[in-house]
């Protein structure tokens, strides 16, 4: 009885193993016949029914059949594997012509965009770029600019001192002196770049950017300054916007004027950006003080000049309607991505 059962298992198992065309089927057949709960194990449990003296011989036979079946299974398994691998190689196609993952397209920072636009506009009327060091000597940052020793701008509260004689430049005006010392008039330059002040709140950063303008020539007047700045404001912020000059004071210009432009957002009607005044201050300006010309080796009797210094962050905010200056320094790609060229 038992023997017949085992013969039957052998036959059916062999048939199913050889008939399995894919690994899943083969695996199922293996579980069915050779698994722990499989038919073979069930039969083995009945060994006890066989007379004692026949057991060793019977056991040997069963064992041989099991080994045989396992061999059939293994052979079939390796054949199926090979077949499936061949199929995979045949059908799987690695398309080497597909484009790879892209790194994403970068773009210029809004401050760089604003800077290059200002430089371009002023370039059209003859200004070219000069740069200066960020660590400046006391002489270039203050002394030659006619800023007296007791001027508040020199205060430890406002200025980062590197040592007794050197500071992180507090404005781009030292580039005026450097240029006048090394070049002969007529001079027509713009100097963009970072400046530093010990100043930190919602609308002031200790590190911001300015753009300085300087023109030295014969017979330069406030009218030339006003003409240039009015032209610039209209090109940069939009045609039809008025410019306003308010009397002011800087040690290195005389007369001095604060420059306001009509708010580009409300066109002068009054809004949040301009605090309901209709006007926005963009920087300082004036005619170069004779003391400054003299300190730079230029004869104030023969030459005059005008200078202006604008805040670049301020201009970016006005131009793009940004309501918080700090976002410009946060490197948030959702913000920066809007300024791609
Ligand atoms: N240097 C001045 C400042 O930082 C701005 C300025 C530049 C004013 C040139 C007049 C002329 O505030």
Coordinates of C-alpha atoms and ligand atoms in Angstrom, one line a residue:
X1 CA 0.0 0.0 0.0
X2 CA 2.6 2.5 1.2
X3 CA 4.9 1.5 -1.5
X4 CA 2.2 2.2 -4.2
X5 CA 1.5 5.5 -2.6
X6 CA 5.2 6.4 -2.8
X7 CA 5.4 5.2 -6.4
X8 CA 2.4 7.3 -7.2
X9 CA 4.0 10.4 -5.6
X10 CA 7.2 9.8 -7.5
X11 CA 5.3 9.6 -10.8
X12 CA 3.1 12.6 -10.2
X13 CA 5.8 14.7 -8.8
X14 CA 8.1 13.9 -11.7
X15 CA 5.4 14.8 -14.1
X16 CA 4.6 18.1 -12.4
X17 CA 8.2 19.1 -12.0
X18 CA 8.9 18.5 -15.7
X19 CA 5.7 20.0 -16.7
X20 CA 6.3 23.3 -14.8
X21 CA 7.2 25.9 -17.4
X22 CA 8.0 28.7 -14.9
X23 CA 9.6 29.0 -11.5
X24 CA 6.4 29.9 -9.7
X25 CA 4.7 26.7 -10.9
X26 CA 7.8 24.6 -10.1
X27 CA 8.0 26.1 -6.6
X28 CA 4.3 25.3 -6.0
X29 CA 5.0 21.7 -7.1
X30 CA 7.9 21.4 -4.8
X31 CA 5.9 22.5 -1.8
X32 CA 3.1 20.1 -2.7
X33 CA 5.3 17.0 -2.9
X34 CA 8.6 17.7 -1.0
X35 CA 7.5 20.4 1.4
X36 CA 7.2 19.9 5.2
X37 CA 3.4 19.5 4.9
X38 CA 3.9 17.9 1.4
X39 CA 2.7 14.5 0.3
X40 CA 6.0 12.9 0.8
X41 CA 6.2 13.9 4.5
X42 CA 2.6 12.7 5.0
X43 CA 3.5 9.2 3.7
X44 CA 6.7 9.1 5.8
X45 CA 4.5 9.5 8.9
X46 CA 2.9 6.1 8.0
X47 CA 6.3 4.3 8.2
X48 CA 5.2 2.9 11.5
X49 CA 2.7 0.7 9.8
X50 CA 5.4 -1.3 8.1
X51 CA 6.7 -4.5 9.8
X52 CA 10.0 -3.7 11.7
X53 CA 12.2 -6.0 9.6
X54 CA 11.1 -4.5 6.3
X55 CA 11.7 -0.9 7.5
X56 CA 15.5 -0.5 6.7
X57 CA 15.0 -1.7 3.1
X58 CA 11.9 0.4 2.7
X59 CA 13.5 3.4 4.2
X60 CA 16.4 3.0 1.8
X61 CA 14.0 2.9 -1.2
X62 CA 12.1 6.0 0.1
X63 CA 15.3 7.9 0.5
X64 CA 16.5 7.1 -2.9
X65 CA 13.2 8.2 -4.4
X66 CA 13.4 11.4 -2.5
X67 CA 16.9 12.1 -3.7
X68 CA 15.8 11.3 -7.2
X69 CA 12.9 13.7 -7.0
X70 CA 15.1 16.4 -5.6
X71 CA 17.5 15.9 -8.5
X72 CA 14.6 16.2 -11.0
X73 CA 13.5 19.3 -9.2
X74 CA 17.0 20.8 -9.3
X75 CA 17.6 20.1 -13.0
X76 CA 14.2 21.5 -13.9
X77 CA 14.9 24.6 -11.7
X78 CA 18.2 25.4 -13.4
X79 CA 16.6 24.9 -16.8
X80 CA 13.7 27.2 -16.0
X81 CA 16.1 29.8 -14.6
X82 CA 18.2 29.8 -17.7
X83 CA 15.1 30.0 -19.9
X84 CA 13.8 32.9 -17.9
X85 CA 17.1 34.7 -17.9
X86 CA 17.3 34.3 -21.7
X87 CA 13.9 35.7 -22.0
X88 CA 14.8 38.6 -19.8
X89 CA 17.8 39.4 -21.8
X90 CA 15.8 39.1 -24.9
X91 CA 13.0 41.4 -23.8
X92 CA 14.6 43.8 -21.4
X93 CA 16.0 46.7 -23.3
X94 CA 18.4 49.2 -21.8
X95 CA 17.9 52.3 -23.9
X96 CA 21.2 54.1 -23.8
X97 CA 19.9 56.9 -25.9
X98 CA 17.4 58.0 -23.1
X99 CA 18.4 61.4 -21.6
X100 CA 19.9 61.2 -18.1
X101 CA 18.5 63.0 -15.1
X102 CA 19.0 66.7 -15.5
X103 CA 20.8 68.8 -12.9
X104 CA 18.2 71.5 -13.3
X105 CA 18.8 74.9 -14.8
X106 CA 20.3 77.6 -12.6
X107 CA 19.8 81.3 -12.9
X108 CA 21.3 84.5 -11.7
X109 CA 20.4 85.8 -8.2
X110 CA 18.0 88.8 -8.3
X111 CA 20.7 91.0 -6.8
X112 CA 23.1 90.0 -9.6
X113 CA 20.3 90.7 -12.2
X114 CA 19.7 94.1 -10.7
X115 CA 23.4 94.9 -10.5
X116 CA 24.0 93.9 -14.1
X117 CA 21.0 95.9 -15.3
X118 CA 22.1 99.0 -13.5
X119 CA 25.6 98.6 -14.9
X120 CA 24.2 98.1 -18.4
X121 CA 22.0 101.2 -18.3
X122 CA 24.8 103.4 -17.0
X123 CA 27.2 101.7 -19.5
X124 CA 25.1 103.1 -22.3
X125 CA 25.9 106.6 -21.2
X126 CA 29.6 106.0 -20.8
X127 CA 30.1 104.6 -17.3
X128 CA 32.4 101.6 -16.8
X129 CA 32.9 99.3 -13.8
X130 CA 35.6 99.6 -11.2
X131 CA 35.9 97.4 -8.1
X132 CA 37.6 97.9 -4.8
X133 CA 38.7 95.8 -1.8
X134 CA 36.2 94.9 0.9
X135 CA 38.7 95.5 3.7
X136 CA 39.5 99.1 3.4
X137 CA 42.0 101.4 5.1
X138 CA 40.7 104.1 7.3
X139 CA 42.1 106.6 4.7
X140 CA 40.0 105.3 1.8
X141 CA 36.8 104.6 3.8
X142 CA 36.8 107.8 5.8
X143 CA 39.8 110.2 5.8
X144 CA 40.0 111.0 2.1
X145 CA 36.2 111.2 1.9
X146 CA 36.3 114.1 4.2
X147 CA 34.8 112.2 7.1
X148 CA 36.2 113.7 10.2
X149 CA 37.5 111.6 13.0
X150 CA 34.6 112.3 15.3
X151 CA 31.9 111.6 12.6
X152 CA 29.3 109.1 13.8
X153 CA 29.9 106.9 10.7
X154 CA 33.3 106.0 12.2
X155 CA 31.7 104.8 15.5
X156 CA 32.4 101.3 16.7
X157 CA 28.6 100.9 16.8
X158 CA 28.4 101.3 13.0
X159 CA 31.6 100.0 11.7
X160 CA 33.4 96.6 11.7
X161 CA 37.0 97.3 12.6
X162 CA 39.6 94.8 11.4
X163 CA 42.3 96.6 13.3
X164 CA 43.1 100.3 14.2
X165 CA 43.6 101.2 10.6
X166 CA 41.3 98.8 8.6
X167 CA 37.6 98.4 8.4
X168 CA 35.1 96.3 6.4
X169 CA 34.1 99.1 4.0
X170 CA 30.9 100.8 5.1
X171 CA 30.1 102.1 1.7
X172 CA 31.3 101.9 -1.9
X173 CA 32.5 105.5 -1.9
X174 CA 36.2 104.5 -1.2
X175 CA 36.3 103.3 -4.9
X176 CA 35.8 107.0 -5.8
X177 CA 39.1 107.8 -4.2
X178 CA 40.9 104.8 -5.6
X179 CA 39.8 105.7 -9.1
X180 CA 40.6 109.4 -8.9
X181 CA 44.1 108.5 -7.5
X182 CA 44.9 106.2 -10.4
X183 CA 43.1 107.7 -13.4
X184 CA 42.9 111.0 -15.0
X185 CA 39.7 112.9 -15.7
X186 CA 37.4 112.7 -17.4
X187 CA 36.2 109.8 -15.2
X188 CA 32.9 108.0 -15.5
X189 CA 32.7 104.9 -13.4
X190 CA 30.2 102.7 -11.5
X191 CA 31.4 100.5 -8.5
X192 CA 29.0 97.8 -7.4
X193 CA 29.6 95.5 -4.4
X194 CA 29.1 94.5 -0.8
X195 CA 29.4 96.9 2.1
X196 CA 29.2 96.2 5.8
X197 CA 27.6 97.9 8.8
X198 CA 27.0 96.8 12.4
X199 CA 23.3 97.1 11.9
X200 CA 20.8 94.3 12.1
X201 CA 17.0 94.4 12.1
X202 CA 14.0 93.8 9.8
X203 CA 15.0 96.3 7.2
X204 CA 18.8 96.4 7.8
X205 CA 21.3 93.7 7.2
X206 CA 25.0 93.9 8.3
X207 CA 26.0 93.0 4.8
X208 CA 24.3 94.6 1.9
X209 CA 25.2 95.9 -1.6
X210 CA 25.7 99.4 -3.0
X211 CA 26.4 100.8 -6.4
X212 CA 28.5 103.9 -6.5
X213 CA 28.6 106.3 -9.5
X214 CA 31.3 108.9 -10.1
X215 CA 31.8 111.4 -12.8
X216 CA 34.6 113.9 -12.9
X217 CA 34.9 116.4 -15.7
X218 CA 35.1 120.1 -16.4
X219 CA 32.1 122.2 -15.6
X220 CA 29.9 119.6 -13.9
X221 CA 26.8 120.8 -12.1
X222 CA 23.8 119.5 -10.1
X223 CA 21.9 119.7 -13.4
X224 CA 24.1 116.9 -14.9
X225 CA 23.6 114.8 -11.7
X226 CA 19.8 115.3 -11.9
X227 CA 19.8 114.5 -15.6
X228 CA 21.8 111.3 -15.2
X229 CA 19.8 110.0 -12.3
X230 CA 16.4 110.9 -13.9
X231 CA 17.5 109.0 -17.0
X232 CA 18.6 106.1 -14.9
X233 CA 15.4 105.9 -12.9
X234 CA 13.2 105.9 -16.0
X235 CA 15.3 103.2 -17.7
X236 CA 15.4 101.0 -14.6
X237 CA 12.0 101.4 -12.9
X238 CA 9.9 102.6 -15.8
X239 CA 9.3 105.6 -18.1
X240 CA 7.3 108.4 -16.7
X241 CA 8.4 108.0 -13.1
X242 CA 9.5 111.3 -11.5
X243 CA 12.7 111.8 -9.5
X244 CA 13.0 114.0 -6.5
X245 CA 16.1 115.5 -4.9
X246 CA 15.9 116.4 -1.2
X247 CA 18.6 118.5 0.4
X248 CA 20.9 116.4 2.6
X249 CA 24.3 116.1 4.0
X250 CA 27.3 113.9 3.3
X251 CA 30.8 115.0 4.2
X252 CA 32.1 114.0 0.7
X253 CA 29.6 115.9 -1.4
X254 CA 28.5 119.6 -1.4
X255 CA 25.7 120.2 -2.1
X256 CA 24.3 116.9 -1.2
X257 CA 20.9 115.4 -2.0
X258 CA 18.9 112.3 -1.1
X259 CA 17.4 110.8 -4.2
X260 CA 13.8 109.6 -4.2
X261 CA 12.0 108.0 -7.1
X262 CA 8.2 107.9 -7.5
X263 CA 6.9 104.6 -6.2
X264 CA 6.8 102.3 -9.2
X265 CA 4.1 100.2 -7.6
X266 CA 1.4 102.9 -7.0
X267 CA 3.0 105.4 -9.4
X268 CA 3.0 108.1 -6.7
X269 CA -0.5 107.5 -5.3
X270 CA 0.7 106.0 -2.0
X271 CA 0.8 102.3 -1.1
X272 CA 2.3 100.0 1.5
X273 CA 5.7 99.8 -0.2
X274 CA 6.2 103.6 -0.1
X275 CA 4.5 104.0 3.3
X276 CA 1.7 106.0 1.6
X277 CA 4.1 108.7 0.6
X278 CA 4.3 108.0 -3.1
X279 CA 8.1 108.3 -3.0
X280 CA 10.9 105.8 -2.3
X281 CA 14.4 106.7 -1.3
X282 CA 17.0 105.0 -3.4
X283 CA 20.3 106.6 -2.1
X284 CA 22.5 109.6 -1.7
X285 CA 24.1 111.9 -4.2
X286 CA 25.8 115.2 -4.6
X287 CA 28.7 117.2 -6.2
X288 CA 32.1 115.9 -5.1
X289 CA 33.5 118.0 -2.3
X290 CA 36.6 120.0 -3.2
X291 CA 38.4 118.4 -0.2
X292 CA 37.8 115.0 -1.7
X293 CA 39.1 116.0 -5.1
X294 CA 42.1 117.5 -3.5
X295 CA 42.8 114.4 -1.3
X296 CA 42.7 112.3 -4.5
X297 CA 45.1 114.5 -6.4
X298 CA 42.6 116.3 -8.6
X299 CA 42.6 120.1 -8.9
X300 CA 39.2 121.3 -7.7
X301 CA 39.7 124.6 -9.6
X302 CA 39.9 122.7 -12.9
X303 CA 37.5 119.8 -12.3
X304 CA 34.2 119.1 -10.7
X305 CA 32.2 116.0 -10.4
X306 CA 29.1 114.3 -9.1
X307 CA 28.7 111.1 -7.2
X308 CA 25.9 108.9 -6.1
X309 CA 25.5 105.8 -4.1
X310 CA 22.4 103.6 -4.3
X311 CA 21.3 100.5 -2.3
X312 CA 21.0 97.5 -4.5
X313 CA 18.8 95.4 -2.2
X314 CA 16.5 98.5 -2.0
X315 CA 16.3 98.8 -5.8
X316 CA 15.6 95.0 -6.1
X317 CA 12.8 95.2 -3.6
X318 CA 11.2 98.2 -5.3
X319 CA 11.6 96.7 -8.8
X320 CA 10.2 93.3 -8.0
X321 CA 7.8 94.3 -5.2
X322 CA 9.5 92.1 -2.6
X323 CA 8.1 92.8 0.9
X324 CA 11.0 91.4 3.0
X325 CA 14.6 92.3 2.4
X326 CA 15.8 89.1 4.2
X327 CA 14.4 86.8 1.6
X328 CA 17.2 87.9 -0.8
X329 CA 19.8 86.2 1.4
X330 CA 17.9 83.0 2.2
X331 CA 18.7 80.9 -0.8
X332 CA 15.1 79.6 -1.1
X333 CA 14.9 78.1 -4.6
X334 CA 11.1 78.6 -4.8
X335 CA 11.9 82.4 -4.5
X336 CA 15.0 82.5 -6.6
X337 CA 13.5 80.3 -9.4
X338 CA 11.2 83.1 -10.3
X339 CA 14.1 85.3 -11.5
X340 CA 15.5 83.0 -14.2
X341 CA 16.5 84.8 -17.3
Ligands
LIG1 N1 28.2 106.7 0.6 C1 26.9 107.2 0.9 C2 26.2 106.2 1.9 O1 26.7 105.1 2.0 C3 26.1 107.4 -0.3 C4 26.6 108.4 -1.2 C5 27.4 108.1 -2.2 C6 26.2 109.8 -1.0 C7 27.9 109.1 -3.1 C8 26.6 110.7 -1.9 C9 27.5 110.4 -2.9 O2 25.3 106.5 2.5

